[in-house]
């Protein structure tokens, strides 16, 4: 009976295929293709064959064929085949409950093909509901519940790692089925039937983290994006209250691993470049262009992992611990119990930047924040094109979140927790790249400030990244507020920061005409001046010693022209009616103390030099004058110097993130578009296992 | 051998059969060790010798006999129920050797059946190594009152009455030999406290203990606390008319661990040994634990002693995880010297394996249940604290053990720090509902599952040690420090767990967190010892109380509930948080960490919406214009700078952090301050039972010598205390975990003289003035007195123990002015520089020290010398408590301090100068002080240390 039926099908497909032409002859060989074709004919090949489904999912899936056939169908044709799609979907989900891993993999693969195919049609706006077409409204709830349950089962149960991995890939296919993740109605079922716990479990497990961590973080990050701003997304809630320290550490390690991969790539490239520099000019020129392209490419790939980092820091209050949780290349005291999975080699390599077989640096512990700071220093070097600009922006947003967190600050300021952070600096015309062979170990906040100083110094360009500057100043401001509040005296060369900020003001003023067209430079200047105000009025709470306070005055007096010009420029805009009148007025107001200092000390310095018959004074001499004339100076206490607007994603950053998620979605979609190679490997592996 | 037989003679009525083997006894008597016999004072001998140096015991033989009779009535019939008798029968015949009559030496006023049963069950377990012991039949064990049976046993032993006489004779001889000792030290008045239970005839108890200057401890072991143990020892027969002096000593109040241990060591008599082995049960655990290294070393080195004390060790191991672990560590450490294990000395390793393989699990008999019920049920359990972290906001709390059942099984994760469950033995007995109930009712929950009991603690210590090993590979201190912090952060993931610091006096706490950034690497070139702090929560019983649940670090962000916050917020708005900063005005100053932390939290941000929003949403840049409307506040620039410089110059009592010497800053910080600081930052800090502890983990160093010195110091300390000599020493605790690793109790609030000199750049006296005030101030004088008392104490220690390598890095100064010597790597026979005798002065006493004491010839300096003399006299008087400690440890030891073998002990003994009068002693002390002060070699050695190791 069953033979007869299948024989009949064979007959029919033969006819069709032959009629279609010889180019389909390849498909002719595969039995499964014949079955698929029967499906697309609207037939039910299982009728009368009890074992049909069992056998079907033992056959290797041909996803391309399914997708291509769906692609060919018209809107009406799709609707006509609804029953068959529903049946196939239903049966595929059903067979996930079976023991045989090959059957499971094939069923998942079939589901992937169906989802991809049908969703692709949905872009054509045929006016049908995807869920109805795929599963059928009546059955959708229970079928999808079964599906998610099965996936949870695979992820948590005792299954081969490849199966777990494939389950995650399947989820990614489902998540990225539409270009805009929020329009993917299928995800409602994933919202209602959570896979969160399974993902967390895998992140917390050291063995599975190595293989599944990346995909698990990916799935989680993407699920968090679903209707982020509209409804209560359970994944957002769950991620924000997650307090499983191991899982958080695992999450951090996945991110850290990927970021350090990037850092390492960059390192090897620059090393090549450097050696080329010495060898020949031609080599140098050649190398300068080649790695540039590569770099951009790899930065783009990191958008996603950066978004994962952002979500974790932004949402989860406990993630800060994981962020600064230092780890060493070899953390386990005993080798992992599974002999197959060894430690990630990347971790061992990651800190060999100073290389040359130096034992000391190889074992230097690192943490995610260190890696992230290094990454940021690389990304921020070049912000000309939008992709990198956005990447740098995301870095700065993350740093803002970190700088706002009290606990993160306390960790960053901990003098016992010192790290060597290799910050990369861009070679510029007026300065050489200092290769700091021997980095000193410092609290993390010193590196953060260095990074901000470096950013300030290196981005005074025609294409002025105003937004990034504002963010970077915001980070400096937040750190200073913390120091003021907690009375932390950081041993930091503040002079570098002051110089950088004054230079920034100088740059803004010299390019006033160009910049004023696009940006409100008064807000920027006000922020800079407020940083100075913090130092001037609250320096006693966080400066490391009295001398640094004197030096601050010295710098202000020395560069008094900059502030004078800034004041006159602001005045100019306050007198004329215009867009920037208010912000210019505010700037003049903010400058009151700086001007008081200048007006107080400049005549004193002048008279002192006149009295001593000196045309120019040394620094020490000026400092002497400053020290002896403090008492007659009165400063105005400005309100709310230590206040800042808290970062909030909604509504200000919403467009940025929406766009970002969309592009990431496409990337992920691309990466999971062809799973057949992986499928093949997996079947091989499974056949060995079973 | 003989002494035990002698004892038996005391018990048994003379029997004709016994005389048969009298000749053998004569031979045996010769071999009786002298010290064993020194207690054997015949009444006559005593009469002749005693010059009023004895006190007769006010005891009454009649009383004793009455009591004996009572007990006899009680014991076989009333107190041995059927059940217990049956149990006795089950015991293997040759395994119950301790119940033979040698050991049944004590009358118990309350022999509880349960305890009796327990005592017998010990012997039932003890089945090893006993084949060559007495074969006691079941019958004899049970029907101990049967004289015939007893006789037959005596026959086995071949006892004779005459033995006693022989022993006496020998003893008298010994007394003559020891005459010079007696003269030198002066006979001690022995006040013998009479025990209720042995009231003896005063005539028969004119006991003179002249075992050189042995003073009788007023035994702290009062009858009440000793009762439990002593109940196990029972007496079956009316004592014979003549009682052994040795036995009387053993039964007297004088008898303490110190005596027990030296008799165990010196006696070759199986009877005495097994008697003592059983007597160990009657001591309090703490007393025994003091001598654990000696017990273990004897166990390893002396096969016969091992047999005698085996039951005791096994018993303790069964009931105490801590004891098991300590014993296993010591066994491992001291067995390391046994090069070729033979049948004679492999018992140590066997026992160690027995313990480590968890074969000694507790056997809880039925009656435990009833004991538990009667235990006071305190409603205030240990978990009465309000746990604030698991706020209602979260609701969910995933415990690792619950969330990962499918992925991992407990055995695989043990010791793997990345799993977060490295110290989890998989026991669920304490999380069961029954345990919860017990916890609430204050009862103890006993682990009934098969989970390895010792594993968590062993793994914990192992992981601490492996950190030390990994640190050694790193070249610089800075790298080591950062690596250490990273490793400890890893370790932290696995806490809280059922682990405790072995260094603490009593392991009644659980370690909940390691503040990893506080840990520091100590100054050492090759080895990388490190100091770490641990936060613990005290509990009622580390083994059975519930392990506290995890609280994440970042708790300050969700500590306050909404209502609290609003109240808090209002208060804050009213006034300036700091008095001196009036300039802050009434601006809303978010100065409070708790307040602040709430705000950026999206989940609970809605909670803040009820507040007027203008306070937080206002941007600083915007507000500065609006500020014009308000009264402007002015501040003087001069004030800002002045505050800054005041703040910097204010004495902080701290050293600045130095990456090359991280420990200096960490150790200088006063302990209380450190505790407060860590408590504030700890998520567990709010718990009332929170404590901070610290420990030095040392890897790659043999701490066995340190342990020995610790014991000696402990003895000296108690001797001096007892003799009211105000010498001050600080014995810091040592845990030996193997022959090259261990833990040290850090000396709190103390830094080395080297660090003082390096960081303060002052002389010692100037530093004293700097720290404590001018020389006439109360604080200075107190500190100076402390300095003198501790200096005298340590000078004596250094002299007696020949402590060498005394450079300034090894001498600490604490916050009260005491000096504390550390690092006893070179003692007794060995010294640095291949024993060339670099430091040949008696002890280290520099002019700098003398300067602190107001210089030579000053009152304080004279006081110093007087203290030394008093200390020396007191120590000499109690020499017998010190010598055995060292002597036992010398047995079979390969430690460098015993490199000169037996002469090590002889020289140690000589340093007590038994033959000198007090005047002579005083001269000796003066000479030693004089020569030490002018010792060229001390200066040379300090110079040498400066040039080679940079130690000032």
CSV table of C-alpha atoms in Angstrom, one decimal, chain B residues 82-363:
chain,number,residue,atom,x,y,z
B,82,UNK,CA,20.7,-5.7,77.9
B,83,UNK,CA,21.2,-3.7,74.8
B,84,UNK,CA,24.6,-2.6,75.7
B,85,UNK,CA,25.7,-5.9,76.8
B,86,UNK,CA,24.7,-7.2,73.4
B,87,UNK,CA,26.7,-4.6,71.9
B,88,UNK,CA,29.7,-5.6,73.9
B,89,UNK,CA,29.4,-9.1,72.7
B,90,UNK,CA,29.5,-8.0,69.2
B,91,UNK,CA,32.8,-6.3,69.6
B,92,UNK,CA,35.6,-8.3,68.3
B,93,UNK,CA,37.5,-10.0,71.0
B,94,UNK,CA,40.9,-8.4,70.3
B,95,UNK,CA,39.5,-5.1,69.4
B,96,UNK,CA,38.3,-4.2,72.8
B,97,UNK,CA,41.6,-4.0,74.3
B,98,UNK,CA,41.0,-0.7,76.0
B,99,UNK,CA,38.2,-2.1,78.1
B,100,UNK,CA,40.6,-4.4,79.9
B,101,UNK,CA,41.2,-3.6,83.4
B,102,UNK,CA,44.3,-1.6,82.9
B,103,UNK,CA,42.2,1.1,81.7
B,104,UNK,CA,39.3,0.9,83.9
B,105,UNK,CA,40.8,3.2,86.3
B,106,UNK,CA,38.2,5.7,87.0
B,107,UNK,CA,35.1,5.6,89.0
B,108,UNK,CA,32.3,7.4,87.5
B,109,UNK,CA,29.6,8.8,89.6
B,110,UNK,CA,27.2,8.8,86.8
B,111,UNK,CA,27.9,6.2,84.3
B,112,UNK,CA,25.2,6.8,81.7
B,113,UNK,CA,24.4,3.8,79.6
B,114,UNK,CA,24.5,5.8,76.5
B,115,UNK,CA,28.0,7.0,77.0
B,116,UNK,CA,29.1,3.6,77.9
B,117,UNK,CA,27.8,2.3,74.8
B,118,UNK,CA,29.5,5.0,72.9
B,119,UNK,CA,32.8,4.3,74.4
B,120,UNK,CA,32.5,0.7,73.4
B,121,UNK,CA,31.6,1.5,70.0
B,122,UNK,CA,34.9,3.2,69.5
B,123,UNK,CA,36.7,0.1,70.2
B,124,UNK,CA,34.5,-1.8,67.9
B,125,UNK,CA,35.7,0.3,65.1
B,126,UNK,CA,39.2,0.0,66.0
B,127,UNK,CA,40.1,-3.2,64.3
B,128,UNK,CA,43.5,-2.5,63.0
B,129,UNK,CA,46.8,-3.2,64.4
B,130,UNK,CA,45.4,-4.7,67.5
B,131,UNK,CA,46.1,-8.3,66.8
B,132,UNK,CA,49.2,-8.3,68.9
B,133,UNK,CA,47.4,-6.7,71.8
B,134,UNK,CA,45.7,-8.4,74.6
B,135,UNK,CA,43.2,-10.9,73.8
B,136,UNK,CA,40.3,-10.1,75.9
B,137,UNK,CA,37.4,-12.3,75.7
B,138,UNK,CA,33.9,-11.1,75.5
B,139,UNK,CA,33.3,-12.5,78.8
B,140,UNK,CA,36.0,-10.5,80.5
B,141,UNK,CA,34.7,-7.4,79.0
B,142,UNK,CA,31.3,-7.8,80.2
B,143,UNK,CA,31.7,-9.6,83.4
B,144,UNK,CA,34.5,-7.6,84.6
B,145,UNK,CA,33.6,-8.2,88.2
B,146,UNK,CA,34.3,-11.8,87.9
B,147,UNK,CA,37.6,-12.4,89.7
B,148,UNK,CA,38.4,-15.5,87.9
B,149,UNK,CA,38.2,-13.9,84.6
B,150,UNK,CA,40.4,-11.2,85.9
B,151,UNK,CA,42.9,-13.6,87.1
B,152,UNK,CA,43.1,-15.3,83.9
B,153,UNK,CA,43.8,-12.1,82.2
B,154,UNK,CA,46.5,-11.2,84.7
B,155,UNK,CA,48.0,-14.4,83.9
B,156,UNK,CA,48.1,-13.4,80.3
B,157,UNK,CA,49.9,-10.3,81.2
B,158,UNK,CA,52.3,-12.0,83.4
B,159,UNK,CA,52.1,-9.5,86.2
B,160,UNK,CA,53.8,-9.7,89.5
B,161,UNK,CA,53.5,-7.8,92.6
B,162,UNK,CA,57.2,-7.5,93.0
B,163,UNK,CA,57.3,-5.3,90.0
B,164,UNK,CA,56.3,-2.5,92.2
B,165,UNK,CA,59.2,-2.9,94.5
B,166,UNK,CA,61.6,-3.0,91.7
B,167,UNK,CA,60.1,0.1,90.3
B,168,UNK,CA,60.4,1.8,93.7
B,169,UNK,CA,64.0,1.0,94.0
B,170,UNK,CA,64.8,2.4,90.6
B,171,UNK,CA,62.8,5.4,91.4
B,172,UNK,CA,64.8,6.2,94.5
B,173,UNK,CA,67.9,5.8,92.6
B,174,UNK,CA,66.6,8.3,90.1
B,175,UNK,CA,65.8,10.7,92.8
B,176,UNK,CA,69.3,10.7,93.9
B,177,UNK,CA,70.5,11.3,90.4
B,178,UNK,CA,68.1,14.0,89.9
B,179,UNK,CA,69.3,15.6,93.1
B,180,UNK,CA,71.1,18.5,91.5
B,181,UNK,CA,67.9,19.4,89.7
B,182,UNK,CA,66.1,19.3,92.9
B,183,UNK,CA,68.5,21.5,94.6
B,184,UNK,CA,68.8,24.0,91.8
B,185,UNK,CA,65.2,24.6,91.2
B,186,UNK,CA,64.0,23.9,94.6
B,187,UNK,CA,61.3,21.5,95.3
B,188,UNK,CA,58.0,22.6,94.4
B,189,UNK,CA,55.2,22.6,96.7
B,190,UNK,CA,52.8,20.4,95.1
B,191,UNK,CA,49.3,21.2,96.0
B,192,UNK,CA,47.2,18.4,95.1
B,193,UNK,CA,43.7,19.1,94.6
B,194,UNK,CA,41.6,16.3,95.7
B,195,UNK,CA,39.1,15.0,93.4
B,196,UNK,CA,35.8,14.0,94.8
B,197,UNK,CA,36.2,10.7,93.2
B,198,UNK,CA,39.5,9.7,94.6
B,199,UNK,CA,39.5,10.5,98.2
B,200,UNK,CA,42.3,8.5,99.5
B,201,UNK,CA,43.9,7.7,102.7
B,202,UNK,CA,46.1,10.7,103.7
B,203,UNK,CA,48.8,8.4,104.8
B,204,UNK,CA,49.0,6.5,101.6
B,205,UNK,CA,49.0,9.7,99.6
B,206,UNK,CA,51.9,11.5,100.9
B,207,UNK,CA,53.0,12.1,97.5
B,208,UNK,CA,55.9,14.0,96.5
B,209,UNK,CA,56.2,15.0,93.0
B,210,UNK,CA,59.7,16.2,92.4
B,211,UNK,CA,59.7,15.7,88.8
B,212,UNK,CA,61.7,18.7,88.4
B,213,UNK,CA,59.7,21.7,89.3
B,214,UNK,CA,56.5,20.3,88.1
B,215,UNK,CA,54.0,22.6,89.3
B,216,UNK,CA,50.5,21.4,89.6
B,217,UNK,CA,48.1,23.1,87.4
B,218,UNK,CA,45.0,24.0,89.1
B,219,UNK,CA,43.4,22.0,86.5
B,220,UNK,CA,40.9,23.9,84.6
B,221,UNK,CA,39.3,20.7,83.9
B,222,UNK,CA,36.8,20.8,86.6
B,223,UNK,CA,34.9,17.7,87.3
B,224,UNK,CA,31.9,18.9,85.5
B,225,UNK,CA,33.4,19.3,82.1
B,226,UNK,CA,35.5,16.3,82.5
B,227,UNK,CA,32.6,14.3,83.5
B,228,UNK,CA,31.5,13.3,80.1
B,229,UNK,CA,34.8,11.9,79.0
B,230,UNK,CA,35.7,10.4,82.3
B,231,UNK,CA,32.4,8.5,82.4
B,232,UNK,CA,33.7,6.3,79.8
B,233,UNK,CA,36.4,5.0,82.0
B,234,UNK,CA,35.1,2.7,84.5
B,235,UNK,CA,36.4,0.8,87.3
B,236,UNK,CA,35.3,-2.7,88.1
B,237,UNK,CA,37.1,-3.7,91.2
B,238,UNK,CA,37.7,-2.3,94.6
B,239,UNK,CA,41.1,-0.9,94.5
B,240,UNK,CA,43.7,-3.0,96.0
B,241,UNK,CA,45.2,-1.9,99.3
B,242,UNK,CA,48.3,-0.7,97.6
B,243,UNK,CA,48.0,1.8,94.8
B,244,UNK,CA,50.5,2.7,92.2
B,245,UNK,CA,52.0,6.2,92.5
B,246,UNK,CA,51.9,6.5,88.8
B,247,UNK,CA,48.2,5.7,88.7
B,248,UNK,CA,47.6,8.1,91.5
B,249,UNK,CA,49.3,10.7,89.5
B,250,UNK,CA,47.3,9.9,86.5
B,251,UNK,CA,44.2,10.1,88.5
B,252,UNK,CA,45.1,13.2,90.3
B,253,UNK,CA,44.1,16.7,89.5
B,254,UNK,CA,47.7,17.4,88.6
B,255,UNK,CA,47.4,15.3,85.6
B,256,UNK,CA,47.2,17.3,82.5
B,257,UNK,CA,47.9,17.0,78.9
B,258,UNK,CA,51.5,18.0,79.3
B,259,UNK,CA,52.1,15.0,81.6
B,260,UNK,CA,50.0,12.7,79.5
B,261,UNK,CA,51.9,13.6,76.4
B,262,UNK,CA,55.3,13.2,78.0
B,263,UNK,CA,54.3,9.8,79.5
B,264,UNK,CA,53.0,8.7,76.2
B,265,UNK,CA,56.2,9.6,74.6
B,266,UNK,CA,58.5,8.2,77.3
B,267,UNK,CA,56.7,5.1,78.4
B,268,UNK,CA,57.4,2.0,76.5
B,269,UNK,CA,54.8,0.2,78.5
B,270,UNK,CA,51.8,-0.9,76.5
B,271,UNK,CA,49.6,-0.8,79.5
B,272,UNK,CA,50.6,2.8,80.3
B,273,UNK,CA,50.2,3.7,76.7
B,274,UNK,CA,46.8,2.3,76.3
B,275,UNK,CA,45.7,3.7,79.6
B,276,UNK,CA,46.9,7.1,78.5
B,277,UNK,CA,45.3,6.5,75.1
B,278,UNK,CA,42.0,6.1,76.8
B,279,UNK,CA,42.6,8.9,79.2
B,280,UNK,CA,42.7,11.2,76.2
B,281,UNK,CA,39.0,10.8,76.0
B,282,UNK,CA,38.7,12.5,79.4
B,283,UNK,CA,40.5,15.7,78.3
B,284,UNK,CA,38.7,18.5,76.8
B,285,UNK,CA,39.1,18.8,73.1
B,286,UNK,CA,40.9,22.1,73.3
B,287,UNK,CA,43.5,20.7,75.6
B,288,UNK,CA,44.2,17.9,73.2
B,289,UNK,CA,44.3,20.1,70.2
B,290,UNK,CA,47.1,22.1,71.7
B,291,UNK,CA,49.3,19.0,71.5
B,292,UNK,CA,48.0,17.7,68.3
B,293,UNK,CA,51.3,18.0,66.5
B,294,UNK,CA,53.0,15.9,69.2
B,295,UNK,CA,50.2,13.4,69.1
B,296,UNK,CA,50.4,13.1,65.3
B,297,UNK,CA,54.2,12.9,65.3
B,298,UNK,CA,54.1,10.1,67.8
B,299,UNK,CA,51.4,8.4,65.8
B,300,UNK,CA,53.7,8.4,62.8
B,301,UNK,CA,57.0,7.7,64.5
B,302,UNK,CA,56.0,5.3,67.3
B,303,UNK,CA,54.0,2.3,66.3
B,304,UNK,CA,53.1,1.3,69.8
B,305,UNK,CA,51.8,4.8,70.7
B,306,UNK,CA,49.9,4.9,67.5
B,307,UNK,CA,48.0,1.8,68.6
B,308,UNK,CA,47.2,3.4,71.9
B,309,UNK,CA,45.9,6.7,70.6
B,310,UNK,CA,44.3,5.4,67.4
B,311,UNK,CA,40.9,5.0,68.9
B,312,UNK,CA,40.9,8.5,70.2
B,313,UNK,CA,41.9,10.0,66.9
B,314,UNK,CA,39.4,8.0,65.1
B,315,UNK,CA,36.7,9.0,67.5
B,316,UNK,CA,37.5,12.6,67.2
B,317,UNK,CA,37.7,12.4,63.4
B,318,UNK,CA,34.3,10.9,63.2
B,319,UNK,CA,32.7,13.7,65.1
B,320,UNK,CA,34.7,16.6,64.0
B,321,UNK,CA,35.3,17.6,60.4
B,322,UNK,CA,37.8,20.2,61.6
B,323,UNK,CA,39.7,17.8,63.6
B,324,UNK,CA,39.8,15.4,60.7
B,325,UNK,CA,41.2,18.0,58.5
B,326,UNK,CA,43.8,19.2,60.8
B,327,UNK,CA,44.9,15.7,61.6
B,328,UNK,CA,45.1,14.8,58.0
B,329,UNK,CA,47.2,17.8,57.2
B,330,UNK,CA,49.5,17.2,60.1
B,331,UNK,CA,49.8,13.5,59.2
B,332,UNK,CA,50.7,14.4,55.7
B,333,UNK,CA,53.2,17.0,56.8
B,334,UNK,CA,55.0,14.9,59.4
B,335,UNK,CA,54.9,11.8,57.3
B,336,UNK,CA,56.8,13.5,54.6
B,337,UNK,CA,60.0,12.8,56.5
B,338,UNK,CA,59.4,9.1,56.6
B,339,UNK,CA,61.4,8.1,53.7
B,340,UNK,CA,60.8,4.4,53.5
B,341,UNK,CA,57.4,3.4,54.7
B,342,UNK,CA,57.5,0.1,56.4
B,343,UNK,CA,54.9,-1.7,58.4
B,344,UNK,CA,56.3,0.2,61.4
B,345,UNK,CA,55.8,3.7,60.3
B,346,UNK,CA,53.2,3.6,57.6
B,347,UNK,CA,50.3,3.9,60.0
B,348,UNK,CA,50.4,7.7,59.7
B,349,UNK,CA,49.9,7.6,56.0
B,350,UNK,CA,47.3,4.9,56.4
B,351,UNK,CA,45.3,7.0,58.8
B,352,UNK,CA,45.7,10.0,56.6
B,353,UNK,CA,44.2,8.1,53.7
B,354,UNK,CA,41.5,6.8,55.9
B,355,UNK,CA,40.5,10.3,56.8
B,356,UNK,CA,40.8,11.8,53.4
B,357,UNK,CA,38.9,9.0,51.8
B,358,UNK,CA,36.1,9.9,54.1
B,359,UNK,CA,35.9,6.5,55.6
B,360,UNK,CA,35.5,7.9,59.1
B,361,UNK,CA,32.0,9.1,58.9
B,362,UNK,CA,30.1,9.7,62.1
B,363,UNK,CA,27.9,7.0,63.4
